[in-house]
Short mmCIF file of N, CA and C in Angstrom, two decimals:
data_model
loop_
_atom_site.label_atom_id
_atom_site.label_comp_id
_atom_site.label_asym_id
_atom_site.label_seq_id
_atom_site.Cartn_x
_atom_site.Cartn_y
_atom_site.Cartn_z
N UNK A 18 6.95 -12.40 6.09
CA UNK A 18 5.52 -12.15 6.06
C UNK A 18 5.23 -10.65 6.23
N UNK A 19 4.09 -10.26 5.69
CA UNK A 19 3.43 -9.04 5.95
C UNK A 19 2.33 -8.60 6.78
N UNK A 20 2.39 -8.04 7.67
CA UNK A 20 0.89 -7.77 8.41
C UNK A 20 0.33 -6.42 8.84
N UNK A 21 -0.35 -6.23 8.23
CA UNK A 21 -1.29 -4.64 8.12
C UNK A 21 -2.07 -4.70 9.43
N UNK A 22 -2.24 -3.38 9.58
CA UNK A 22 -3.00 -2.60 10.89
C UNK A 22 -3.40 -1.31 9.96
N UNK A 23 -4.26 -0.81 11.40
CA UNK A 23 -4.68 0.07 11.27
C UNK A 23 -5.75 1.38 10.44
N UNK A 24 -5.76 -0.46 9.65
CA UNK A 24 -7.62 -0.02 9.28
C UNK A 24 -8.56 0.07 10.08
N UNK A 25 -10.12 0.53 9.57
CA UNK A 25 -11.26 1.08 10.01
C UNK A 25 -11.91 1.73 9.72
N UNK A 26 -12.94 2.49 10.02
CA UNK A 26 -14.18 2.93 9.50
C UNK A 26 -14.22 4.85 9.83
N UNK A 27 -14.09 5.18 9.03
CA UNK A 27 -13.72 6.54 9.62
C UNK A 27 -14.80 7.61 8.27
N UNK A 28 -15.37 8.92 8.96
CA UNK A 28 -15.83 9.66 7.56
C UNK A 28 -15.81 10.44 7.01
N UNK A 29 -16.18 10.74 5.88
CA UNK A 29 -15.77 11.27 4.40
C UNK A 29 -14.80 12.27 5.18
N UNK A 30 -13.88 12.58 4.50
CA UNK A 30 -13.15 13.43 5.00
C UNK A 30 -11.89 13.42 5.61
N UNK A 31 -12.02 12.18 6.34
CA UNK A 31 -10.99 12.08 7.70
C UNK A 31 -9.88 11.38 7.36
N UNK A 32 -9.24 11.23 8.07
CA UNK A 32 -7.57 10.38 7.63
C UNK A 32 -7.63 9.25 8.44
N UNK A 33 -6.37 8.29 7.83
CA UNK A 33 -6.11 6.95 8.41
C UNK A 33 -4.50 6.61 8.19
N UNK A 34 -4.04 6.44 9.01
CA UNK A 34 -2.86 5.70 8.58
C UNK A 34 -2.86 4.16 8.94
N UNK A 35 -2.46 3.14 7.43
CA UNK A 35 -2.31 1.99 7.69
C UNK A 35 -0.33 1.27 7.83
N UNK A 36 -0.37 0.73 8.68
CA UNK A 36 1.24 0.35 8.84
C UNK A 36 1.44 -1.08 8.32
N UNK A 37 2.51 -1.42 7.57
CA UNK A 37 2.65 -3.18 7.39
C UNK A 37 3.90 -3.44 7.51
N UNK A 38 4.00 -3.89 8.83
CA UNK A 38 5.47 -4.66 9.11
C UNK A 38 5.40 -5.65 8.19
N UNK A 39 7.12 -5.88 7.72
CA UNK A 39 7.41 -7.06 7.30
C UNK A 39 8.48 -7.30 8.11
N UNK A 40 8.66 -9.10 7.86
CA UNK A 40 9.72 -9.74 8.58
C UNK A 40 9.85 -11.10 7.83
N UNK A 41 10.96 -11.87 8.01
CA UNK A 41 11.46 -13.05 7.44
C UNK A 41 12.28 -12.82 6.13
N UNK A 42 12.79 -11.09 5.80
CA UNK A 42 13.18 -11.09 4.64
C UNK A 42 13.81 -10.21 4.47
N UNK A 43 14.96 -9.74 3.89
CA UNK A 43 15.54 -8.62 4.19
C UNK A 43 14.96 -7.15 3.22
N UNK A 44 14.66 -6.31 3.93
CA UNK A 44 13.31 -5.69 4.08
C UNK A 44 14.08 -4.53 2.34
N UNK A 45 15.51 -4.36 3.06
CA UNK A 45 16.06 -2.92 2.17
C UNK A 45 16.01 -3.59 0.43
N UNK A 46 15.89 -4.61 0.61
CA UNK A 46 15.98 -5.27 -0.94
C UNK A 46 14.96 -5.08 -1.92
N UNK A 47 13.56 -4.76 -1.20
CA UNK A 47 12.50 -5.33 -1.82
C UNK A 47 11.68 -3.77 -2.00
N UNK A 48 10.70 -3.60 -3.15
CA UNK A 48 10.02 -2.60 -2.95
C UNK A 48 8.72 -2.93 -2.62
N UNK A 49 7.87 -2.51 -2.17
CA UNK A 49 6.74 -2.14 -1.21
C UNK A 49 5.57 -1.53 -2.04
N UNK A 50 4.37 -2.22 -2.30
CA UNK A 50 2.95 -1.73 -2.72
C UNK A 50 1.74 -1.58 -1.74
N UNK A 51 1.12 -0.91 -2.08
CA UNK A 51 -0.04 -1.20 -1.38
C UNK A 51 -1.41 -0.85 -2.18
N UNK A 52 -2.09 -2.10 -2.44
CA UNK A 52 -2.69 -1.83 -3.31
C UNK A 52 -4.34 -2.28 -2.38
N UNK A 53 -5.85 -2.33 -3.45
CA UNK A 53 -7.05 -2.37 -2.31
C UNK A 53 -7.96 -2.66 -3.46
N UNK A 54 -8.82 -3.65 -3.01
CA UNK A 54 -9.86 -4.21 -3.59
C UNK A 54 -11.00 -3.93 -2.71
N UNK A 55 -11.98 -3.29 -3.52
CA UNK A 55 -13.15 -2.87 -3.42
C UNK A 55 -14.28 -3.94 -3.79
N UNK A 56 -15.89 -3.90 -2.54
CA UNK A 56 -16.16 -5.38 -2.99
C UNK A 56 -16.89 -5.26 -4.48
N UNK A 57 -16.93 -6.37 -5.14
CA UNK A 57 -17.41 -6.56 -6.63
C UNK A 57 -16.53 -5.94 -7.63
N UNK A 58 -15.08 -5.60 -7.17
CA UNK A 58 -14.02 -5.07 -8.06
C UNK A 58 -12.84 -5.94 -8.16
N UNK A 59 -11.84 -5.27 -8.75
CA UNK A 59 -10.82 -5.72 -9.10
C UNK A 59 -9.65 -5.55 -8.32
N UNK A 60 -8.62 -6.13 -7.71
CA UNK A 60 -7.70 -5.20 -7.36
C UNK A 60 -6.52 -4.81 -8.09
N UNK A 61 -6.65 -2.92 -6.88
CA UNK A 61 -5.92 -2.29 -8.09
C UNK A 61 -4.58 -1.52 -7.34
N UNK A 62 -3.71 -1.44 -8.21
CA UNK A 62 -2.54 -0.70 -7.27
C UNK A 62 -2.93 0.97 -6.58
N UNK A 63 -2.69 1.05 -5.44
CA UNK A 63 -2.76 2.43 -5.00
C UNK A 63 -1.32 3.49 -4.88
N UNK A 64 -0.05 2.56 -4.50
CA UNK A 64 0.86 3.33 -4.35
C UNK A 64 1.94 2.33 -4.23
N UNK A 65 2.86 3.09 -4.39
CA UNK A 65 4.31 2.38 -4.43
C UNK A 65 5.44 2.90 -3.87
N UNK A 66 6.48 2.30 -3.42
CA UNK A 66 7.59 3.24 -3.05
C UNK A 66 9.17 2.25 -3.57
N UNK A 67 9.49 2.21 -4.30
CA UNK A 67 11.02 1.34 -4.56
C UNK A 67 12.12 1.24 -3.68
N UNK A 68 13.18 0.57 -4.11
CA UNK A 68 14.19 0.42 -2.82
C UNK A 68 15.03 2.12 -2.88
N UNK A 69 14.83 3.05 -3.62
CA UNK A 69 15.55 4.37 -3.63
C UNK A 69 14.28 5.09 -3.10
N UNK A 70 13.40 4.91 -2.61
CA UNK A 70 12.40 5.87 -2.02
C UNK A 70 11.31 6.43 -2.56
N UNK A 71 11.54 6.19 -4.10
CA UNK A 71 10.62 6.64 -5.15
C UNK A 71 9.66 6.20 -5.03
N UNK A 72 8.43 7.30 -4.91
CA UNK A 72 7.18 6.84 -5.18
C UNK A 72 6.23 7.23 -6.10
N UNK A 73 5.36 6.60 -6.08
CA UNK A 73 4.16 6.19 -7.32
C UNK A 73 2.52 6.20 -6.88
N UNK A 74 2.03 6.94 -7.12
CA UNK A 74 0.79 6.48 -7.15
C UNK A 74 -0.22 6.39 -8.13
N UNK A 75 -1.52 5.82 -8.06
CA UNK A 75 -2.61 5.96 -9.10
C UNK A 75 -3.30 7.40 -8.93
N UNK A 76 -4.06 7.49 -10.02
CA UNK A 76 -4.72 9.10 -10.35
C UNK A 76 -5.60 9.22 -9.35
N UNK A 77 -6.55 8.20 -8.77
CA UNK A 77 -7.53 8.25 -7.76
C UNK A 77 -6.93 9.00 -6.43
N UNK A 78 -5.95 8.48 -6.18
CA UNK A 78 -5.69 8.96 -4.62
C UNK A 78 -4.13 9.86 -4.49
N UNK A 79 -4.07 10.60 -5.66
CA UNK A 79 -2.34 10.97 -5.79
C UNK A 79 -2.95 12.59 -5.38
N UNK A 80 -1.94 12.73 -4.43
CA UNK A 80 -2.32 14.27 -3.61
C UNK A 80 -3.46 13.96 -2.60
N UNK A 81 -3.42 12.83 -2.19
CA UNK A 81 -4.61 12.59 -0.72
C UNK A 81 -3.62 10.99 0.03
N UNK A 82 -3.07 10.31 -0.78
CA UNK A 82 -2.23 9.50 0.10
C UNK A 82 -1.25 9.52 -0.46
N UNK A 83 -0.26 9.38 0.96
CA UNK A 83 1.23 9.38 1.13
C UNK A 83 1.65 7.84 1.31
N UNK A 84 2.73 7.37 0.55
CA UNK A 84 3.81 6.13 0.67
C UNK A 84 4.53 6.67 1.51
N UNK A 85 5.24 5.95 2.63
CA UNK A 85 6.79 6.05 3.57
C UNK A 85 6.77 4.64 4.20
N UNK A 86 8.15 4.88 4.63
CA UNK A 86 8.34 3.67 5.05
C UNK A 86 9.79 4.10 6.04
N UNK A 87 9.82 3.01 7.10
CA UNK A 87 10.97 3.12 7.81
C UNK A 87 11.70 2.16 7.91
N UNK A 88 12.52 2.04 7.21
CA UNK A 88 13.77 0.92 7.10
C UNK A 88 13.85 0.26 8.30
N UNK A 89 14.34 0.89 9.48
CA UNK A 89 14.84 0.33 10.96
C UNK A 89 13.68 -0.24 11.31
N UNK A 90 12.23 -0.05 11.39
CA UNK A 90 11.41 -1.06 11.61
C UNK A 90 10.68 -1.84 10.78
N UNK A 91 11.27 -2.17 9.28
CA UNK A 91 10.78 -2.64 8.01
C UNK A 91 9.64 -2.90 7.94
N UNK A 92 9.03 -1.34 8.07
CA UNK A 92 7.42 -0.82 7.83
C UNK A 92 7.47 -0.11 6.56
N UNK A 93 6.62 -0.65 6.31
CA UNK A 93 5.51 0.71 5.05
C UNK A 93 4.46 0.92 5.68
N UNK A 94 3.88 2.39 5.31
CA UNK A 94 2.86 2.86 6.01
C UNK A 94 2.15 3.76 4.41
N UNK A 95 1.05 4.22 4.87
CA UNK A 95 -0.18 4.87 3.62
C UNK A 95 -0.92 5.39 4.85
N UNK A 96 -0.31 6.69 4.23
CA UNK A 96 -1.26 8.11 5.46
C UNK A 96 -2.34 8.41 4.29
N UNK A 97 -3.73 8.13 4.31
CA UNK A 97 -4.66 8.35 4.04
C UNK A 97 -5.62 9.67 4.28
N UNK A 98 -5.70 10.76 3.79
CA UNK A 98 -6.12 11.91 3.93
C UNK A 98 -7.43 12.58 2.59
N UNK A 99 -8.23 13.42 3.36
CA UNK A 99 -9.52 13.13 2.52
C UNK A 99 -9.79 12.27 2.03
N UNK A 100 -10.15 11.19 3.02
CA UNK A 100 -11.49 9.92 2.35
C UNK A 100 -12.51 10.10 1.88
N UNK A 101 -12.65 9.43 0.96
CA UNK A 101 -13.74 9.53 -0.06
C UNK A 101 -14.71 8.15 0.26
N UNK A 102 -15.86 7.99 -0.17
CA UNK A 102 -16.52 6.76 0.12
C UNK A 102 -16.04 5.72 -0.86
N UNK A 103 -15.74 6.23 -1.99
CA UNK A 103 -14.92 5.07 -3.16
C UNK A 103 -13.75 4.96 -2.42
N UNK A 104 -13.15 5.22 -1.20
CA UNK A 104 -11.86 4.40 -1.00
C UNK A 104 -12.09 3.27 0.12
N UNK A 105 -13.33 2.92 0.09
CA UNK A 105 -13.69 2.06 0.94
C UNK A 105 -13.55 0.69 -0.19
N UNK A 106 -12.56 -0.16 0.73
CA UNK A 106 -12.06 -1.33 0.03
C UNK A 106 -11.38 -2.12 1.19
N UNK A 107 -10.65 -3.39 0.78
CA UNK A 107 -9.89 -4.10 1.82
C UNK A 107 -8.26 -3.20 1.28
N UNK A 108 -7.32 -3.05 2.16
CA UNK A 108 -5.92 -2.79 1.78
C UNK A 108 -5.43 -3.70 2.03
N UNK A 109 -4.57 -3.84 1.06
CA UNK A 109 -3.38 -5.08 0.71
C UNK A 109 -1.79 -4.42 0.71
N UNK A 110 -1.16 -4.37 1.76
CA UNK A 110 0.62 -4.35 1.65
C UNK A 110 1.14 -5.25 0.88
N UNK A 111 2.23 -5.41 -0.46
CA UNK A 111 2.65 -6.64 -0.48
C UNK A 111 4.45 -5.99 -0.88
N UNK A 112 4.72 -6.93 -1.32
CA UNK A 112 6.56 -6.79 -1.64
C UNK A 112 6.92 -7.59 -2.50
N UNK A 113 8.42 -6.78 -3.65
CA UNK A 113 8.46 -7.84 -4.24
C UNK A 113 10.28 -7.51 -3.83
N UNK A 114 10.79 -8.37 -4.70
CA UNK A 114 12.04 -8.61 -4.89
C UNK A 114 12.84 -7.77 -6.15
N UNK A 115 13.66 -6.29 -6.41
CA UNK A 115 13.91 -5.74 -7.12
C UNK A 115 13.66 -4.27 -7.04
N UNK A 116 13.95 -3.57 -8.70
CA UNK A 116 13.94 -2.31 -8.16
C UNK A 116 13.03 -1.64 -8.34
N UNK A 117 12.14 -2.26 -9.49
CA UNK A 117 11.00 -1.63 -10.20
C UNK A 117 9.48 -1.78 -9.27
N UNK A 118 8.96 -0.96 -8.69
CA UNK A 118 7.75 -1.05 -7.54
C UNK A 118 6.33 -0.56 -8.66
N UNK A 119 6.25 0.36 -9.31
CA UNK A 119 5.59 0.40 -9.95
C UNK A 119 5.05 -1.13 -11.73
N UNK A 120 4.65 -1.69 -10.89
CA UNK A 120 4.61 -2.90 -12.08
C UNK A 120 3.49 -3.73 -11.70
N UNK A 121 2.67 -4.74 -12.71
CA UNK A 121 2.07 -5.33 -12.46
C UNK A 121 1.88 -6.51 -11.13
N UNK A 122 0.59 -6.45 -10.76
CA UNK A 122 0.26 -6.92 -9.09
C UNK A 122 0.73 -8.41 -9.03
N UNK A 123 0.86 -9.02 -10.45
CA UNK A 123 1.60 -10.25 -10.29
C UNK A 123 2.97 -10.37 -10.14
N UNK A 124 3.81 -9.72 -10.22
CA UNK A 124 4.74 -9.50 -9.80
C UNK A 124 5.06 -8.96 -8.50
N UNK A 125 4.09 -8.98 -7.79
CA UNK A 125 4.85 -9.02 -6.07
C UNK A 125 4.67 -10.46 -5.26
N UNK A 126 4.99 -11.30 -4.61
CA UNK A 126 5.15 -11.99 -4.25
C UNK A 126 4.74 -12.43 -2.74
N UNK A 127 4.85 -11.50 -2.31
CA UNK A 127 5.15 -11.21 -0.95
C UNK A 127 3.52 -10.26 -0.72
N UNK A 128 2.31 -11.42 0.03
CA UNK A 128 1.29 -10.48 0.36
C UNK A 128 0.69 -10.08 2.31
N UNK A 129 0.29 -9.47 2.52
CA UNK A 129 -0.21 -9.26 3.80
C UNK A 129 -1.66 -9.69 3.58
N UNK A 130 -2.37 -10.10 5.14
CA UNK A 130 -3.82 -10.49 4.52
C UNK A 130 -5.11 -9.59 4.65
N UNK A 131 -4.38 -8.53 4.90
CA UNK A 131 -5.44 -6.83 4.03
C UNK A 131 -6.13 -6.37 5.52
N UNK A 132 -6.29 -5.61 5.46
CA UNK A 132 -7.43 -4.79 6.53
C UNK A 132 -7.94 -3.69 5.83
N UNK A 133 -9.34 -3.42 6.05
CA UNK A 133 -10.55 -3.12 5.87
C UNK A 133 -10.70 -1.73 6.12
N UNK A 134 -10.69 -0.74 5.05
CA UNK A 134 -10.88 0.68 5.79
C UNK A 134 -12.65 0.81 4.62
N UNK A 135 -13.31 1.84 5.47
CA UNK A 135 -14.80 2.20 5.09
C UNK A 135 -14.99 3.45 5.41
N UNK A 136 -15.50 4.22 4.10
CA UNK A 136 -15.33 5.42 4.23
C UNK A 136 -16.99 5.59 4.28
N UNK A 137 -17.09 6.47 5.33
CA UNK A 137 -19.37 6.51 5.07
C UNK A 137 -19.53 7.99 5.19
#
């Protein structure tokens, strides 16, 4: 399973870091998304990181959030820097199985049940 922290309400401007332990799965196998649905939208991928470290992001937030992750406590984390009010959405951690992290949202398997950041 996946479970996110460390959302909240913070403004324009300010940073957030969200963390999503996983557990029940062996963590080094799988690559790691984190993607966020905005209300009356779609959800959409924000960032990625694969099982070699590589990361990915979308045009919206590339050069304002960071992917990492720490193996020994099979976390991913999204350091969030200059918030914007469009990044106010729910965040979603999820995981899939393989090497390719950048790929469609149906292809992860593995979801967390989101926490809430609001940018005002």
């Amino acid at each position: 399973q996946l479970v996110e922290s460390g959302g909240g309400s913070v403004q324009a401007g300010g940073s957030l870091r969200l963390s999503c332990a996983a557990s029940g799965y062996t963590y080094s196998s799988y690559c790691m998304g984190w993607f966020r649905q905005a209300p009356g939208k779609e959800r959409e991928k924000v960032a990625t990181i694969d099982t070699e470290g590589t990361t990915k992001y979308s045009d919206s937030v590339k050069g304002r959030f960071t992917i990492s992750q720490d193996d020994y406590k099979s976390t991913v984390y999204l350091q969030m820097n200059n918030l914007k009010p469009e990044d106010t959405a729910v965040y979603f951690c999820a995981a899939r199985l393989g090497h390719l992290a950048w790929v469609e949202e149906k292809f992860y398997k593995i979801w967390g049940q989101g926490t809430q950041v609001t940018v005002s």
